[in-house]
Short mmCIF file of C-alpha atoms in Angstrom, two decimals:
data_model
loop_
_atom_site.label_atom_id
_atom_site.label_comp_id
_atom_site.label_asym_id
_atom_site.label_seq_id
_atom_site.Cartn_x
_atom_site.Cartn_y
_atom_site.Cartn_z
CA SER A 188 113.39 111.58 84.56
CA GLN A 189 112.38 111.62 88.27
CA TRP A 190 116.05 111.82 89.50
CA GLY A 191 118.85 114.80 89.20
CA GLU A 192 121.70 113.97 87.20
CA GLU A 193 123.88 112.83 90.43
CA ASN A 194 122.25 109.77 90.19
CA LEU A 195 123.84 108.19 87.18
CA GLN A 196 127.88 107.78 88.73
CA ALA A 197 131.05 105.48 88.67
CA LEU A 198 132.64 105.58 91.67
CA SER A 199 136.35 104.08 92.56
CA ILE A 200 137.93 103.94 95.93
CA GLN A 201 140.17 101.83 97.56
CA GLU A 202 139.57 99.30 100.04
CA GLY A 203 139.13 100.45 103.30
CA GLU A 204 138.33 103.98 102.33
CA ASP A 205 134.57 105.23 103.57
CA VAL A 206 131.90 105.91 100.57
CA THR A 207 128.82 107.69 100.29
CA MET A 208 125.99 107.83 97.34
CA ASN A 209 123.11 110.15 97.09
CA CYS A 210 120.21 110.48 95.51
CA SER A 211 117.05 112.64 95.06
CA TYR A 212 112.89 112.67 94.28
CA LYS A 213 110.53 114.30 93.44
CA THR A 214 107.42 112.70 94.22
CA TYR A 215 105.48 111.71 97.30
CA THR A 216 107.92 109.43 99.28
CA THR A 217 106.92 106.59 102.36
CA VAL A 218 109.89 105.38 102.17
CA VAL A 219 112.92 104.50 100.36
CA HIS A 220 114.64 101.48 99.48
CA TRP A 221 118.19 100.45 99.01
CA TYR A 222 119.38 97.97 96.50
CA ARG A 223 122.63 96.49 95.27
CA GLN A 224 123.13 94.57 92.16
CA ASP A 225 125.82 92.08 91.23
CA SER A 226 126.74 91.23 88.11
CA GLY A 227 124.97 89.06 86.56
CA ARG A 228 122.41 89.03 89.00
CA GLY A 229 119.15 90.70 90.26
CA PRO A 230 118.95 93.58 92.36
CA ALA A 231 118.85 92.47 96.27
CA LEU A 232 117.44 95.10 99.29
CA ILE A 233 120.11 96.24 101.87
CA ILE A 234 118.57 98.74 103.69
CA LEU A 235 114.98 100.39 103.86
CA ILE A 236 114.59 104.01 105.26
CA ARG A 237 110.84 105.32 106.44
CA SER A 238 109.92 108.74 106.32
CA ASN A 239 109.38 108.50 109.96
CA GLU A 240 113.57 107.74 110.38
CA ARG A 241 116.60 110.65 109.64
CA GLU A 242 118.90 107.38 109.88
CA LYS A 243 118.95 103.67 109.63
CA ARG A 244 122.17 101.40 110.61
CA SER A 245 122.69 98.07 109.33
CA GLY A 246 126.36 96.67 109.53
CA ARG A 247 128.31 98.80 107.62
CA LEU A 248 125.38 100.54 105.51
CA ARG A 249 124.14 103.79 106.97
CA ALA A 250 121.20 105.13 104.84
CA THR A 251 119.64 108.56 105.73
CA LEU A 252 116.39 110.35 104.65
CA ASP A 253 116.11 114.18 104.09
CA THR A 254 111.91 114.30 103.01
CA SER A 255 112.66 118.09 103.66
CA SER A 256 114.83 118.26 100.69
CA GLN A 257 113.51 114.90 98.57
CA SER A 258 116.93 113.11 98.76
CA SER A 259 118.40 110.09 100.95
CA SER A 260 121.84 108.51 100.80
CA LEU A 261 123.97 105.52 101.70
CA SER A 262 127.18 105.16 103.20
CA ILE A 263 129.49 102.37 102.91
CA THR A 264 132.38 101.91 105.84
CA ALA A 265 135.35 100.74 105.25
CA ALA A 266 134.61 99.47 101.93
CA GLN A 267 136.09 95.86 100.82
CA CYS A 268 136.10 94.16 97.49
CA GLU A 269 133.34 92.59 97.73
CA ASP A 270 131.14 95.97 98.31
CA THR A 271 131.96 96.14 94.64
CA ALA A 272 128.12 96.45 92.91
CA VAL A 273 125.67 99.20 91.48
CA TYR A 274 123.46 100.64 94.09
CA PHE A 275 120.11 101.39 93.51
CA CYS A 276 117.52 104.27 95.29
CA ALA A 277 114.39 103.48 94.97
CA PRO A 278 111.51 105.87 96.70
CA GLN A 279 108.18 104.57 97.08
CA GLY A 280 104.89 106.32 98.03
CA ASN A 281 101.50 105.25 98.98
CA THR A 282 101.45 102.22 95.86
CA ARG A 283 103.32 99.12 95.35
CA LYS A 284 105.78 100.38 92.60
CA LEU A 285 109.15 101.36 93.31
CA ILE A 286 111.07 104.03 91.01
CA PHE A 287 114.16 102.89 90.73
CA GLY A 288 117.05 105.52 90.12
CA LEU A 289 119.73 104.87 87.27
CA GLY A 290 122.12 103.54 89.97
CA THR A 291 125.76 104.33 90.85
CA THR A 292 128.56 101.99 89.98
CA LEU A 293 130.66 101.51 93.05
CA GLN A 294 134.55 99.52 92.28
CA VAL A 295 136.59 99.18 95.41
CA GLN A 296 139.84 98.89 93.84
CA PRO A 297 142.06 96.12 96.58
CA ASP B 290 113.49 79.12 101.50
CA MET B 291 112.62 82.38 99.13
CA LYS B 292 113.67 82.00 95.78
CA VAL B 293 112.51 83.82 92.52
CA THR B 294 113.16 81.62 89.16
CA GLN B 295 113.05 83.04 85.54
CA MET B 296 113.22 80.72 82.99
CA PRO B 297 114.84 80.20 80.88
CA ARG B 298 117.69 82.27 81.29
CA TYR B 299 118.83 82.89 78.44
CA LEU B 300 117.20 83.21 74.47
CA ILE B 301 117.55 84.03 71.50
CA LYS B 302 114.73 85.04 69.08
CA ARG B 303 114.39 86.40 65.49
CA MET B 304 112.32 89.38 64.89
CA GLY B 305 108.37 88.32 64.21
CA GLU B 306 108.93 85.15 66.25
CA ASN B 307 106.70 84.51 70.19
CA VAL B 308 108.33 84.94 72.93
CA LEU B 309 107.05 83.93 76.41
CA LEU B 310 109.33 84.45 79.98
CA GLU B 311 108.12 81.92 83.05
CA CYS B 312 108.57 83.81 86.53
CA GLY B 313 107.81 81.88 89.73
CA GLN B 314 108.18 82.50 93.34
CA ASP B 315 108.18 80.11 96.65
CA MET B 316 107.17 82.77 99.15
CA SER B 317 103.42 82.85 97.95
CA HIS B 318 103.92 87.29 97.38
CA GLU B 319 100.68 88.02 96.29
CA THR B 320 102.69 91.45 93.93
CA MET B 321 104.70 90.34 91.23
CA TYR B 322 106.66 92.64 88.56
CA TRP B 323 107.76 92.55 85.31
CA TYR B 324 110.87 94.91 84.77
CA ARG B 325 113.98 95.24 81.85
CA GLN B 326 117.27 97.14 82.58
CA ASP B 327 118.41 98.57 79.41
CA PRO B 328 122.17 100.09 80.16
CA GLY B 329 121.44 103.69 81.33
CA LEU B 330 118.40 103.49 81.87
CA GLY B 331 117.81 101.66 85.08
CA LEU B 332 114.84 99.42 86.04
CA GLN B 333 111.85 99.95 83.91
CA LEU B 334 108.89 98.91 85.81
CA ILE B 335 106.54 96.71 82.40
CA TYR B 336 103.25 95.37 84.22
CA ILE B 337 102.93 94.72 88.30
CA SER B 338 100.58 91.83 89.02
CA TYR B 339 98.15 92.92 92.61
CA ASP B 340 97.63 89.29 92.31
CA VAL B 341 95.65 85.97 90.36
CA ASP B 342 94.17 87.73 87.19
CA SER B 343 94.64 91.23 88.58
CA ASN B 344 97.50 93.04 86.25
CA SER B 345 98.00 96.31 85.47
CA GLU B 346 100.32 98.31 83.29
CA GLY B 347 103.50 99.76 84.17
CA ASP B 348 105.50 102.56 82.36
CA ILE B 349 106.37 100.94 79.03
CA PRO B 350 103.79 98.28 78.47
CA LYS B 351 103.26 98.56 74.82
CA GLY B 352 104.44 95.22 73.32
CA TYR B 353 103.74 93.05 75.90
CA ARG B 354 101.30 90.79 77.46
CA VAL B 355 101.13 89.19 80.62
CA SER B 356 99.74 86.66 82.49
CA ARG B 357 99.13 85.47 85.86
CA LYS B 358 96.69 82.53 86.49
CA LYS B 359 98.46 81.16 89.84
CA ARG B 360 99.45 83.26 93.04
CA GLU B 361 103.04 81.55 92.47
CA HIS B 362 103.55 81.89 88.55
CA PHE B 363 103.79 85.20 86.56
CA SER B 364 104.26 85.35 82.49
CA LEU B 365 105.45 87.88 80.13
CA ILE B 366 104.39 87.37 76.95
CA LEU B 367 105.87 89.51 73.39
CA ASP B 368 103.73 88.99 70.51
CA SER B 369 105.95 89.47 67.58
CA ALA B 370 109.41 90.29 69.24
CA LYS B 371 110.83 93.28 67.90
CA THR B 372 115.10 94.13 68.43
CA ASN B 373 113.74 96.68 70.54
CA GLN B 374 112.85 94.54 72.80
CA THR B 375 116.60 92.95 73.24
CA SER B 376 116.96 93.34 77.07
CA VAL B 377 117.33 91.21 80.19
CA TYR B 378 114.08 90.56 81.97
CA PHE B 379 113.43 90.40 85.54
CA CYS B 380 111.06 89.47 87.66
CA ALA B 381 109.90 89.85 90.95
CA SER B 382 107.57 89.76 94.06
CA SER B 383 106.93 91.46 97.37
CA LEU B 384 104.22 90.75 100.08
CA TRP B 385 101.77 93.89 99.93
CA GLY B 386 104.72 95.94 97.72
CA TRP B 387 107.78 96.14 100.43
CA GLU B 388 110.91 94.19 100.08
CA GLN B 389 111.01 93.82 96.22
CA TYR B 390 112.90 89.84 95.89
CA PHE B 391 114.17 89.81 92.47
CA GLY B 392 114.93 86.51 90.40
CA PRO B 393 118.05 86.03 88.82
CA GLY B 394 117.17 87.59 85.57
CA THR B 395 116.51 86.36 81.47
CA ARG B 396 118.83 88.08 78.83
CA LEU B 397 117.13 88.38 75.45
CA THR B 398 118.49 88.46 72.35
CA VAL B 399 116.27 89.40 69.39
CA LEU B 400 117.64 89.52 66.07
#
């Protein structure tokens, strides 16, 4: 496996809380994609962070990338019920292939 | 409208039957992918296509083949389907391997 055990987990939080999901990787990576997958649908890209960026923000989302520790994180500020989904990180090297992690299931309770 | 379509959405086949899954995209992306998704295993790459008639095996190609005769269409073929090929299959496309746009998936059951 390419991934640490922390990449497969389920989180349950209350609406309004902040949450952070982590992933680690072992391959040469130039960019990390973060996708979310809603139940019954295909994954969709939510944020992409390149190796020359330490942090990237998009609305309530914040991604970080630490190339020295080969890890990335996705934080959601003030989570809403509609943030309930499975979140995948997917590192990419110099090919067109992504390596999808096992995903983090996030449940936001009202 | 950027869209990836998959047909059919649901399919039930008997073991040994042939299966054809179709994927289309309207973004003129040169790169297309087929994945399968099983509980606890995440998304596994079956095949990648770099353009028309330029296909390459992914991580789990055994038991599958693909066809890409037009840039906008990418087919996944299962010759003599097996019960362990029961899964949800996703097609995706991307421009030069950047953001991947996924279709809605096909839920295949092989009895």
